[in-house]
Tab-separated table of C-alpha atoms in Angstrom:
chain	number	residue	atom	x	y	z
A	1	MET	CA	230.662	65.261	91.391
A	2	ILE	CA	229.125	68.844	91.131
A	3	ASP	CA	229.059	70.386	87.556
A	4	ARG	CA	230.393	74.024	88.209
A	5	ALA	CA	228.046	75.160	85.373
A	6	GLU	CA	225.042	74.099	87.632
A	7	THR	CA	226.328	76.446	90.465
A	8	THR	CA	227.912	79.407	88.404
A	9	LEU	CA	226.034	82.669	88.259
A	10	SER	CA	226.870	85.239	85.628
A	11	GLU	CA	228.015	88.571	86.677
A	12	ASP	CA	224.740	90.109	85.700
A	13	ALA	CA	223.012	87.700	87.901
A	14	LEU	CA	225.308	88.329	90.783
A	15	ALA	CA	224.815	91.970	90.381
A	16	GLY	CA	221.064	91.421	90.368
A	17	ILE	CA	221.355	89.501	93.693
A	18	GLN	CA	223.581	92.206	95.163
A	19	GLY	CA	220.904	94.818	94.123
A	20	GLU	CA	218.352	92.907	96.054
A	21	LEU	CA	220.645	92.581	99.152
A	22	ASP	CA	221.219	96.174	98.968
A	23	LYS	CA	217.597	96.959	99.653
A	24	TYR	CA	217.907	95.494	103.176
A	25	PRO	CA	219.994	96.300	106.263
A	26	PRO	CA	222.862	93.801	106.717
A	27	ASP	CA	220.988	92.028	109.565
A	28	ARG	CA	217.998	91.440	107.201
A	29	ARG	CA	219.895	89.956	104.259
A	30	GLN	CA	217.502	86.881	104.305
A	31	SER	CA	214.740	89.121	103.212
A	32	ALA	CA	216.488	88.957	99.651
A	33	LEU	CA	216.277	85.202	99.502
A	34	MET	CA	213.180	84.905	97.281
A	35	ALA	CA	214.401	87.298	94.704
A	36	ALA	CA	217.952	85.627	94.809
A	37	LEU	CA	216.444	82.347	94.060
A	38	ARG	CA	214.242	83.854	91.279
A	39	ILE	CA	217.410	85.298	89.690
A	40	ALA	CA	219.236	82.152	89.777
A	41	GLN	CA	216.354	80.257	88.387
A	42	ASP	CA	215.792	82.742	85.596
A	43	GLU	CA	219.365	82.303	84.561
A	44	HIS	CA	219.487	78.401	84.950
A	45	GLY	CA	215.980	77.558	84.039
A	46	TRP	CA	215.676	75.727	87.380
A	47	LEU	CA	217.062	75.287	90.830
A	48	SER	CA	219.175	72.299	91.367
A	49	SER	CA	220.330	71.428	94.922
A	50	GLU	CA	223.790	72.901	94.344
A	51	LEU	CA	222.436	76.071	93.127
A	52	ILE	CA	220.060	76.492	95.999
A	53	GLU	CA	223.027	76.077	98.315
A	54	HIS	CA	225.183	78.450	96.224
A	55	VAL	CA	222.309	81.108	96.548
A	56	ALA	CA	222.245	80.458	100.261
A	57	ASP	CA	225.921	81.040	100.486
A	58	ILE	CA	225.718	84.330	98.609
A	59	VAL	CA	222.720	85.477	100.793
A	60	ARG	CA	224.664	84.202	103.751
A	61	VAL	CA	221.675	82.165	105.153
A	62	PRO	CA	221.804	78.359	106.127
A	63	ALA	CA	221.174	76.088	103.229
A	64	VAL	CA	218.026	74.576	104.843
A	65	ARG	CA	216.465	78.114	104.994
A	66	ALA	CA	217.034	78.295	101.098
A	67	TYR	CA	215.686	74.808	100.712
A	68	GLU	CA	212.546	75.749	102.800
A	69	VAL	CA	211.642	78.655	100.611
A	70	ALA	CA	212.381	76.810	97.382
A	71	THR	CA	210.214	73.896	98.247
A	72	PHE	CA	207.316	75.941	99.697
A	73	TYR	CA	206.671	78.179	96.737
A	74	SER	CA	205.344	76.630	93.562
A	75	MET	CA	207.069	79.435	91.600
A	76	TYR	CA	210.378	77.603	91.922
A	77	ASP	CA	211.371	74.785	89.798
A	78	LEU	CA	213.203	71.916	91.392
A	79	ASP	CA	213.460	69.833	88.273
A	80	PRO	CA	214.404	70.949	84.714
A	81	VAL	CA	211.366	72.399	82.752
A	82	GLY	CA	210.750	73.191	79.178
A	83	ARG	CA	211.726	76.563	77.544
A	84	HIS	CA	208.222	77.698	78.113
A	85	LYS	CA	206.548	76.879	81.376
A	86	ILE	CA	202.755	77.134	81.024
A	87	GLU	CA	200.911	77.575	84.339
A	88	VAL	CA	197.283	77.370	84.169
A	89	CYS	CA	195.133	78.567	87.046
A	90	THR	CA	192.378	76.244	88.106
A	91	ASN	CA	191.177	77.939	91.208
A	92	ILE	CA	187.452	78.926	91.677
A	93	SER	CA	187.207	82.030	89.371
A	94	CYS	CA	189.079	80.303	86.523
A	95	MET	CA	186.925	77.056	87.199
A	96	LEU	CA	183.772	78.874	86.970
A	97	ARG	CA	184.750	80.586	83.692
A	98	GLY	CA	186.008	77.395	81.880
A	99	CYS	CA	189.513	76.674	82.904
A	100	ASP	CA	188.575	72.875	82.294
A	101	ARG	CA	188.349	73.718	78.465
A	102	VAL	CA	191.580	75.507	78.600
A	103	VAL	CA	193.252	72.635	80.349
A	104	ASP	CA	191.852	69.941	78.024
A	105	HIS	CA	192.902	71.912	75.000
A	106	LEU	CA	196.473	72.542	76.255
A	107	LYS	CA	196.709	68.939	77.073
A	108	LYS	CA	195.546	67.794	73.724
A	109	ARG	CA	197.524	70.229	71.762
A	110	LEU	CA	200.928	69.771	73.571
A	111	GLY	CA	200.339	65.987	74.181
A	112	ILE	CA	201.261	66.190	77.833
A	113	GLY	CA	199.662	66.359	81.238
A	114	PHE	CA	200.341	68.451	84.184
A	115	ASN	CA	203.903	68.288	85.392
A	116	GLN	CA	205.141	66.948	82.066
A	117	THR	CA	207.424	68.371	79.454
A	118	THR	CA	207.080	67.892	75.713
A	119	ALA	CA	209.679	65.490	74.265
A	120	ASP	CA	211.395	68.319	72.356
A	121	GLY	CA	211.752	70.352	75.584
A	122	LYS	CA	209.806	73.324	74.590
A	123	PHE	CA	206.753	73.193	76.953
A	124	THR	CA	206.093	72.177	80.556
A	125	LEU	CA	202.506	72.280	81.752
A	126	ARG	CA	201.637	73.094	85.348
A	127	GLU	CA	198.481	73.591	87.290
A	128	VAL	CA	198.541	76.445	89.769
A	129	GLU	CA	196.092	77.404	92.548
A	130	CYS	CA	195.791	81.037	91.865
A	131	LEU	CA	197.566	83.761	89.800
A	132	ALA	CA	195.541	86.697	91.065
A	133	ALA	CA	193.937	87.587	87.619
A	134	CYS	CA	190.469	86.550	88.639
A	135	ALA	CA	188.866	89.350	86.519
A	136	GLY	CA	190.430	87.938	83.327
A	137	ALA	CA	189.686	84.338	84.038
A	138	PRO	CA	190.276	81.781	82.660
A	139	MET	CA	194.060	82.604	82.491
A	140	MET	CA	197.597	81.248	82.299
A	141	LEU	CA	201.163	82.319	82.875
A	142	VAL	CA	203.753	81.613	80.481
A	143	GLY	CA	207.164	82.525	81.651
A	144	HIS	CA	206.481	85.984	83.142
A	145	ASP	CA	203.563	86.989	80.905
A	146	TYR	CA	199.900	86.785	81.884
A	147	TYR	CA	197.234	85.701	79.223
A	148	GLU	CA	193.650	86.203	80.291
A	149	ASP	CA	190.227	85.610	78.902
A	150	LEU	CA	191.353	82.447	77.307
A	151	ASP	CA	189.557	80.235	74.562
A	152	GLU	CA	190.825	77.618	72.251
A	153	ASP	CA	191.725	80.098	69.464
A	154	LYS	CA	193.597	82.574	71.636
A	155	ILE	CA	195.588	79.642	73.144
A	156	ASP	CA	196.637	78.390	69.595
A	157	ARG	CA	197.871	81.865	68.700
A	158	ILE	CA	199.802	82.225	71.898
A	159	LEU	CA	201.412	78.712	71.373
A	160	GLU	CA	202.207	79.548	67.590
A	161	GLY	CA	204.038	82.622	68.804
A	162	LEU	CA	206.115	80.577	71.238
A	163	GLU	CA	206.986	77.775	68.705
């Protein structure tokens, strides 16, 4: 049985999706799909199958199209995540500038590995390929906030601000 709370979107979320739809001609509604999925995820924390299908209905695209988008891009969470999703770039620029130290410190400090969530549900740790902040490497994304030029002390201050 589907839990209605998993598929219900607030008036604000629906208005946000409508705002995205209004940016495109009626025959190009599918162009708003990525933004609509992001809005739904921001409200619910992750995208259940039922929520993906609900967004597809709103945008008026086949559900399979919404699944294709949601499963292709790493920015969409298809399983529950912690209140703070920490995404660490491990691509070449970050690797050359010490992302291994960042990853090791986060894993030790949080007591979890990649694709895991702390027992209290506060933090989820993810590895990502590139967050397009190479000049500030090593870096991580927490929610929608970028943190660059990371070292252990800076990471500790960031985490303390989130706890």
